[in-house]
Amino acid sequence: MVKKALNTVYAMWLREMLRFSRSKSRIIGSLSTPLFFLVILGAGFSSSFEIRGGGMFDKSFLAPGLIGMSVLFSSIMGGVSIIWDREFGFLKEILIAPVSRFFVALGKAVGGVTTAMIQGTLIMIIAWLIGVEYVSIPGVLAAIGVMFVTGIGFIGLGISLATRIESHEGFQMVMSFLTMPLVLLSGAFFPISNLPAWMSYLVYANPLTYSVEALRFCLLGSSTIPLPESVAVIVLFALVMTGLGGNLFGKMRV
Amino acid sequence: MLNAIETARITKYFDDITAVNNITLEVKAGELFGLLGPNGAGKTTLINLLSTMTAASKGSAAVWGYDVVKQASAVRRNIGVVFQDTTLDDRLTGRENLDLHGRFYGLDSKTRKSRIKEVLLLVGLYDRADAIVKTYSGGMMRRLEIARGLMHHPRVLFLDEPTLGLDPQTRRHIWEYIKTLNRKEGVTIVLTTHYMEEADNLCRRIAIIDCGKIVALNTPQILKNMLGGDVITLEVENPEDTGNLCKIYESNEIPSTISCNDKRIFITLKDGERRIPRVLALASDVRIPIQSVSLRKPTLDDVFLYHTGRAIRDEKEPGMAERVGYRLRSRRK
Ligand SMILES: Nc1ncnc2c1ncn2[C@@H]1O[C@H](COP(=O)(O)OP(=O)(O)OP(=O)(O)O)[C@@H](O)[C@H]1O
Ligand SMILES: [Mg+2]
């Protein structure tokens, strides 16, 4: 029983890895956006802003935000890619197999989160190479853990959306009406300590905010939201989304 | 003997359409069974019902003794399905597609390896196993799907339009694979098609399905014989002889049915080729010159026409372009 579940998860993970390893251009493409932000925004802003209470608004400040952004993009994509599986038929091959839908969805999620973590880690390394300093090695490892939990949450969200979305057009809608606001309202690009009230509600309602804050704490040693709080929120988010995604996927018809 | 498939008044509605209407059907274990019908007849819907992909609106069905609703996962373990539209992952290689399939069905690594080789050899794709599926031709993809459907030794294999859109040569190859499978591996096969010759060539029994209903079900031979036998067409030299000759044939109890127009006489009779000499001899006895004679075996087209009142398609072999266009369209929904 357990072995069968693990087999299913592993098979789905393997498939994601095989596909990932064959899409070099996708990897490069998804790395380039955050890197442009990091280099250009970092250089442009560092001279002009100082964060109240000390610390510079520079590439070090941006790095955790951009890692969070990249994990968000690739994990939502990973979940929503079920739309493609449906469009190109492979979903039927999965749905007709005598395996638990929940573990299929979980395998898809673990596969997607692996790619998200690889991309997040690559950005973390590149940022370090161009001069961002991290506080400690355990901190860096903890950051990878944060990427994992964040990725699971957003993949669950992506899978849930995919079961409701009928088409490509719907997919475009998700990408522009969901991911951009999530990124912009997350504190990836600005400190969240001094926001107008209306905005701070939105920022604090956004799960990505807590991921970025947790990453900031792990990598740079300080954050506005205390670490236990941010970790609690992202873990809860991941659990809820896994439950929701697994459930909706279980009821999905092609 | 065990029935591989049994349905009882199974029915499926889509909004106001009745896609499958009260079908009761039995397929024996080891049988090669065909569902023949035009576009929209309900063939795919019936396969989806039997393969647990769609829930019935009314009625029930069992595959290999398991109820398709209550014991869906037991049914799934015992069936292989090749869907009408491709369900391969085209970014992976052929071998990877098969390997994943084996994992989904719980085959261990050794079994997977040996089985992959077996099925690839069976469909003649062993050399191309490590190419990305995107680079395969339509026929190769179809063969790979058939191979994949077999990987886990299903008891019942469903093939939905296995040769749709393929050229005649590839189609014949696939027929061979299907026959071999049925013979060698003893798999019960249910295939759908709207090619008459495919059903005729391949299937032991055929259900002709139209507008969601089975209108006829039997072996191709019996279905054709039910029409009363072969058709001999005679052409006489002088139209005024036609009537006389008809009377002579009738009084000699030659035909099951006879009709004539102008210079032509159509005789329907059993065992046509053996009785042509007698038909000609009777004409020469009364010195009525015959210009030409032809014998036509009834085809499933005639059977379809007889049962539904219309031809299965307006043209018998649609052009490749049209088929492909149809395939793309149906894939998008
Ligand atoms: N998901 C669906 N929603 C609504 N109507 C459907 C659906 N699937 C099938 N139908 C309808 O049910 C009828 C039977 O369709 P089905 O696909 O079973 O036909 P078919 O015999 O497989 O035809 P074809 O030879 O074109 O594949 C058609 O009228 C079709 O429009
Ligand atoms: Mg069909």
Coordinates of C-alpha atoms in Angstrom, one line a residue, chain B:
Chain B
M1 CA -17.1 -19.4 -20.4
L2 CA -16.5 -16.0 -18.7
N3 CA -17.8 -12.9 -20.4
A4 CA -15.1 -10.3 -20.7
I5 CA -17.7 -7.6 -20.9
E6 CA -21.4 -7.4 -20.0
T7 CA -23.5 -4.4 -20.1
A8 CA -27.1 -4.0 -19.0
R9 CA -29.2 -1.3 -20.6
I10 CA -26.3 1.1 -20.2
T11 CA -27.2 4.7 -21.1
K12 CA -25.3 8.0 -21.2
Y13 CA -26.9 11.4 -21.6
F14 CA -25.0 14.6 -22.4
D15 CA -27.4 17.5 -21.8
D16 CA -30.0 16.8 -24.4
I17 CA -28.0 14.2 -26.4
T18 CA -28.3 10.5 -25.7
A19 CA -24.8 9.4 -26.7
V20 CA -25.3 5.8 -25.6
N21 CA -28.9 4.5 -25.6
N22 CA -29.8 1.4 -23.6
I23 CA -27.1 -0.9 -24.9
T24 CA -27.0 -4.5 -23.6
L25 CA -24.1 -6.4 -24.9
E26 CA -21.8 -9.4 -24.1
V27 CA -18.3 -9.9 -25.3
K28 CA -16.7 -13.3 -24.6
A29 CA -13.2 -13.7 -23.2
G30 CA -10.7 -13.9 -26.0
E31 CA -12.9 -12.4 -28.5
L32 CA -11.9 -9.7 -31.1
F33 CA -15.0 -7.5 -31.1
G34 CA -15.8 -4.5 -33.3
L35 CA -18.0 -1.5 -32.7
L36 CA -18.7 -0.1 -36.1
G37 CA -20.5 3.2 -36.6
P38 CA -20.3 6.7 -38.1
N39 CA -19.0 9.8 -36.5
G40 CA -21.0 10.6 -33.4
A41 CA -22.5 7.2 -33.1
G42 CA -21.4 6.8 -29.5
K43 CA -18.5 4.5 -29.9
T44 CA -16.0 6.5 -27.8
T45 CA -18.6 7.2 -25.2
L46 CA -19.3 3.5 -24.8
I47 CA -15.6 2.8 -24.5
N48 CA -15.3 5.6 -21.9
L49 CA -18.2 4.0 -19.9
L50 CA -16.5 0.6 -20.0
S51 CA -13.1 1.9 -19.1
T52 CA -14.4 3.8 -16.0
M53 CA -13.6 7.2 -17.6
T54 CA -17.2 8.3 -17.6
A55 CA -20.1 7.4 -15.3
A56 CA -23.2 6.0 -16.8
S57 CA -26.5 7.9 -16.5
K58 CA -28.5 4.7 -16.3
G59 CA -27.8 1.0 -16.5
S60 CA -24.6 -0.9 -15.5
A61 CA -21.6 -2.6 -17.0
A62 CA -19.0 -5.1 -15.8
V63 CA -15.6 -5.7 -17.3
W64 CA -13.8 -9.0 -16.4
G65 CA -16.5 -9.6 -13.8
Y66 CA -15.9 -6.2 -12.0
D67 CA -18.5 -3.5 -11.9
V68 CA -17.2 -0.4 -13.7
V69 CA -18.5 1.9 -11.0
K70 CA -18.2 0.0 -7.7
Q71 CA -15.0 -1.8 -8.6
A72 CA -13.4 0.8 -10.8
S73 CA -9.9 0.2 -9.7
A74 CA -10.1 -3.6 -10.3
V75 CA -11.4 -2.8 -13.7
R76 CA -8.5 -0.5 -14.4
R77 CA -6.0 -3.1 -13.4
N78 CA -7.5 -5.5 -15.9
I79 CA -7.8 -3.3 -19.0
G80 CA -5.6 -1.4 -21.4
V81 CA -7.0 1.5 -23.3
V82 CA -5.8 3.2 -26.5
F83 CA -7.8 6.3 -26.7
Q84 CA -8.9 7.9 -30.0
D85 CA -6.6 10.9 -29.5
T86 CA -3.0 10.4 -28.5
T87 CA -2.1 10.3 -24.9
L88 CA 1.6 10.0 -25.1
D89 CA 4.0 12.4 -23.5
D90 CA 5.7 13.7 -26.6
R91 CA 8.7 15.2 -24.8
L92 CA 9.8 11.8 -23.6
T93 CA 11.2 8.9 -25.5
G94 CA 9.2 5.8 -26.5
R95 CA 11.0 3.8 -23.9
E96 CA 10.4 6.4 -21.1
N97 CA 6.7 6.4 -21.9
L98 CA 6.5 2.7 -21.6
D99 CA 8.6 2.7 -18.4
L100 CA 6.3 5.2 -16.7
H101 CA 3.4 3.2 -17.7
G102 CA 4.9 0.1 -16.2
R103 CA 5.5 2.1 -12.9
F104 CA 1.9 3.2 -12.8
Y105 CA 0.8 -0.4 -13.1
G106 CA 3.2 -1.5 -10.4
L107 CA 5.6 -3.6 -12.5
D108 CA 9.0 -4.1 -10.9
S109 CA 12.1 -3.0 -12.7
K110 CA 13.1 -6.4 -14.2
T111 CA 9.6 -7.1 -15.5
R112 CA 9.5 -3.6 -16.9
K113 CA 12.7 -4.0 -18.8
S114 CA 11.8 -7.4 -20.4
R115 CA 8.2 -6.4 -21.1
I116 CA 9.3 -3.1 -22.8
K117 CA 11.5 -5.1 -25.1
E118 CA 8.7 -7.6 -25.8
V119 CA 6.1 -5.1 -26.7
L120 CA 8.4 -2.9 -28.7
L121 CA 9.4 -5.9 -30.8
L122 CA 5.8 -6.8 -31.2
V123 CA 4.9 -3.5 -32.8
G124 CA 8.3 -3.1 -34.6
L125 CA 9.5 -0.1 -32.7
Y126 CA 12.5 -1.5 -31.0
D127 CA 15.0 0.5 -33.1
R128 CA 13.3 3.8 -32.4
A129 CA 12.7 3.3 -28.7
D130 CA 15.1 6.0 -27.6
A131 CA 13.9 8.7 -29.9
I132 CA 11.7 11.5 -28.5
V133 CA 8.1 10.8 -29.3
K134 CA 7.7 14.2 -31.0
T135 CA 9.9 12.8 -33.8
Y136 CA 7.7 9.8 -34.4
S137 CA 5.3 9.6 -37.3
G138 CA 1.5 9.2 -36.7
G139 CA 1.7 5.5 -37.4
M140 CA 4.6 5.0 -35.0
M141 CA 2.8 6.9 -32.2
R142 CA -0.2 4.7 -32.7
R143 CA 1.9 1.6 -32.5
L144 CA 3.7 2.9 -29.4
E145 CA 0.3 3.5 -27.8
I146 CA -0.8 -0.1 -28.6
A147 CA 2.4 -1.4 -27.1
R148 CA 1.9 0.7 -24.0
G149 CA -1.7 -0.5 -23.7
L150 CA -0.3 -4.1 -23.6
M151 CA 2.6 -3.5 -21.2
H152 CA 0.7 -4.6 -18.1
H153 CA -0.9 -7.8 -19.6
P154 CA -4.4 -6.5 -19.6
R155 CA -7.2 -9.0 -20.0
V156 CA -9.2 -6.6 -22.1
L157 CA -7.8 -4.1 -24.5
F158 CA -9.9 -1.3 -25.9
L159 CA -8.7 0.3 -29.1
D160 CA -10.6 3.4 -30.1
E161 CA -10.1 4.0 -33.8
P162 CA -6.7 2.4 -33.9
T163 CA -6.0 3.3 -37.5
L164 CA -7.7 6.6 -37.8
G165 CA -5.7 8.9 -40.1
L166 CA -3.1 6.3 -41.1
D167 CA -2.2 5.4 -44.6
P168 CA -3.4 2.0 -46.0
Q169 CA -0.1 0.3 -45.6
T170 CA 0.4 1.3 -41.9
R171 CA -3.2 0.4 -41.3
R172 CA -2.6 -3.2 -42.6
H173 CA 0.5 -3.5 -40.4
I174 CA -1.6 -2.5 -37.3
W175 CA -4.2 -5.0 -38.3
E176 CA -1.5 -7.6 -38.2
Y177 CA -0.3 -6.6 -34.7
I178 CA -3.9 -6.6 -33.5
K179 CA -4.5 -10.1 -34.8
T180 CA -1.2 -11.4 -33.4
L181 CA -2.0 -10.0 -30.0
N182 CA -5.4 -11.5 -29.9
R183 CA -4.0 -14.9 -31.0
K184 CA -0.7 -15.0 -29.1
E185 CA -1.4 -13.2 -25.9
G186 CA -5.1 -14.2 -25.8
V187 CA -6.2 -10.7 -25.1
T188 CA -9.8 -9.8 -25.5
I189 CA -10.0 -6.9 -27.8
V190 CA -12.7 -4.4 -28.4
L191 CA -12.0 -1.9 -31.2
T192 CA -14.1 0.8 -32.7
T193 CA -13.8 1.9 -36.3
H194 CA -15.8 3.4 -39.0
Y195 CA -13.8 1.6 -41.7
M196 CA -16.0 -1.2 -43.0
E197 CA -13.1 -3.3 -44.3
E198 CA -11.3 -2.9 -40.9
A199 CA -14.2 -4.4 -39.1
D200 CA -14.7 -7.0 -41.7
N201 CA -11.1 -8.1 -41.8
L202 CA -10.4 -8.1 -38.1
C203 CA -13.3 -8.7 -36.0
R204 CA -15.0 -12.0 -35.1
R205 CA -18.2 -10.3 -34.2
I206 CA -19.4 -6.8 -35.0
A207 CA -21.9 -4.5 -33.4
I208 CA -23.2 -1.9 -35.7
I209 CA -24.0 1.2 -33.7
D210 CA -25.9 4.2 -34.8
C211 CA -27.2 7.1 -32.8
G212 CA -26.2 5.4 -29.5
K213 CA -28.0 2.1 -30.3
I214 CA -26.9 -1.3 -31.5
V215 CA -28.8 -1.9 -34.7
A216 CA -27.2 -5.3 -35.6
L217 CA -24.8 -7.6 -33.9
N218 CA -23.2 -10.8 -35.4
T219 CA -20.3 -12.1 -37.3
P220 CA -19.5 -10.1 -40.4
Q221 CA -20.4 -13.2 -42.6
I222 CA -23.8 -13.7 -41.0
L223 CA -24.6 -10.0 -41.1
K224 CA -23.8 -10.1 -44.8
N225 CA -25.7 -13.3 -45.4
M226 CA -28.8 -11.9 -43.8
L227 CA -29.1 -9.6 -46.8
G228 CA -29.9 -12.7 -48.8
G229 CA -26.6 -13.6 -50.5
D230 CA -24.6 -12.3 -53.4
V231 CA -25.7 -10.0 -56.1
I232 CA -25.3 -11.1 -59.8
T233 CA -25.8 -8.4 -62.3
L234 CA -26.6 -9.5 -65.9
E235 CA -26.8 -7.3 -68.9
V236 CA -28.8 -8.6 -71.9
E237 CA -28.4 -7.3 -75.5
N238 CA -32.0 -6.6 -76.2
P239 CA -34.1 -4.9 -73.5
E240 CA -37.2 -6.8 -74.6
D241 CA -35.6 -10.1 -73.5
T242 CA -35.3 -8.9 -69.9
G243 CA -38.8 -9.8 -68.8
N244 CA -38.7 -13.2 -70.3
L245 CA -35.4 -14.1 -68.8
C246 CA -36.6 -13.0 -65.3
K247 CA -39.6 -15.3 -65.6
I248 CA -37.3 -18.2 -66.6
Y249 CA -35.1 -17.7 -63.6
E250 CA -38.1 -17.4 -61.3
S251 CA -39.6 -20.6 -62.6
N252 CA -36.3 -22.4 -62.1
E253 CA -36.2 -21.1 -58.5
I254 CA -32.8 -19.6 -58.9
P255 CA -32.9 -16.3 -57.0
S256 CA -34.0 -15.2 -53.5
T257 CA -35.0 -11.9 -55.1
I258 CA -34.8 -10.6 -58.6
S259 CA -35.3 -7.2 -60.1
C260 CA -34.7 -5.7 -63.5
N261 CA -34.5 -2.4 -65.2
D262 CA -34.0 -1.9 -69.0
K263 CA -31.2 -4.2 -69.9
R264 CA -30.1 -5.2 -66.5
I265 CA -31.2 -8.0 -64.2
F266 CA -30.2 -8.1 -60.5
I267 CA -30.3 -11.5 -58.9
T268 CA -29.7 -11.9 -55.2
L269 CA -28.8 -15.5 -54.3
K270 CA -26.7 -17.5 -52.0
D271 CA -23.4 -18.9 -53.1
G272 CA -23.2 -16.7 -56.2
E273 CA -20.0 -17.9 -57.9
R274 CA -21.1 -21.6 -58.0
R275 CA -24.4 -20.7 -59.6
I276 CA -23.2 -18.3 -62.4
P277 CA -22.7 -21.2 -64.8
R278 CA -26.3 -22.4 -64.3
V279 CA -27.6 -18.8 -64.7
L280 CA -25.7 -18.5 -68.0
A281 CA -26.8 -21.9 -69.2
L282 CA -30.4 -21.1 -68.7
A283 CA -30.0 -18.0 -70.8
S284 CA -28.2 -19.8 -73.6
D285 CA -30.9 -22.6 -73.6
V286 CA -33.5 -20.0 -74.7
R287 CA -30.9 -18.2 -77.0
I288 CA -31.0 -14.9 -75.2
P289 CA -27.6 -13.2 -75.7
I290 CA -25.9 -11.9 -72.6
Q291 CA -23.6 -9.0 -72.8
S292 CA -21.9 -9.0 -69.4
V293 CA -22.2 -10.7 -66.1
S294 CA -20.8 -9.6 -62.7
L295 CA -20.9 -10.9 -59.2
R296 CA -20.7 -8.7 -56.1
K297 CA -20.4 -10.0 -52.6
P298 CA -22.4 -7.8 -50.2
T299 CA -20.2 -5.6 -48.1
L300 CA -20.8 -4.3 -44.6
D301 CA -21.7 -1.0 -46.4
D302 CA -24.8 -2.8 -47.7
V303 CA -25.4 -4.2 -44.2
F304 CA -25.1 -0.7 -42.7
L305 CA -27.4 0.7 -45.4
Y306 CA -29.9 -2.0 -44.8
H307 CA -30.1 -1.5 -41.0
T308 CA -29.9 2.3 -40.9
G309 CA -31.3 3.4 -44.2
R310 CA -28.2 5.4 -45.1
A311 CA -24.6 4.9 -46.0
I312 CA -22.0 5.1 -43.2
R313 CA -20.2 7.9 -45.0
D314 CA -20.9 9.6 -48.2
E315 CA -17.4 8.8 -49.5
K316 CA -15.8 5.5 -48.6
E317 CA -12.2 6.4 -48.1
P318 CA -11.9 10.1 -47.2
G319 CA -8.7 11.8 -48.2
M320 CA -5.8 12.0 -45.8
A321 CA -6.2 15.7 -45.3
E322 CA -9.7 15.4 -44.1
R323 CA -8.9 12.7 -41.7
V324 CA -6.1 14.7 -40.2
G325 CA -8.2 17.8 -39.9
Y326 CA -10.8 15.8 -38.1
R327 CA -8.2 14.4 -35.7
L328 CA -6.9 17.8 -34.8
R329 CA -10.4 19.2 -34.3
S330 CA -11.5 16.4 -32.1
R331 CA -8.3 16.7 -30.0
R332 CA -9.0 20.2 -29.1
K333 CA -12.2 19.7 -27.3

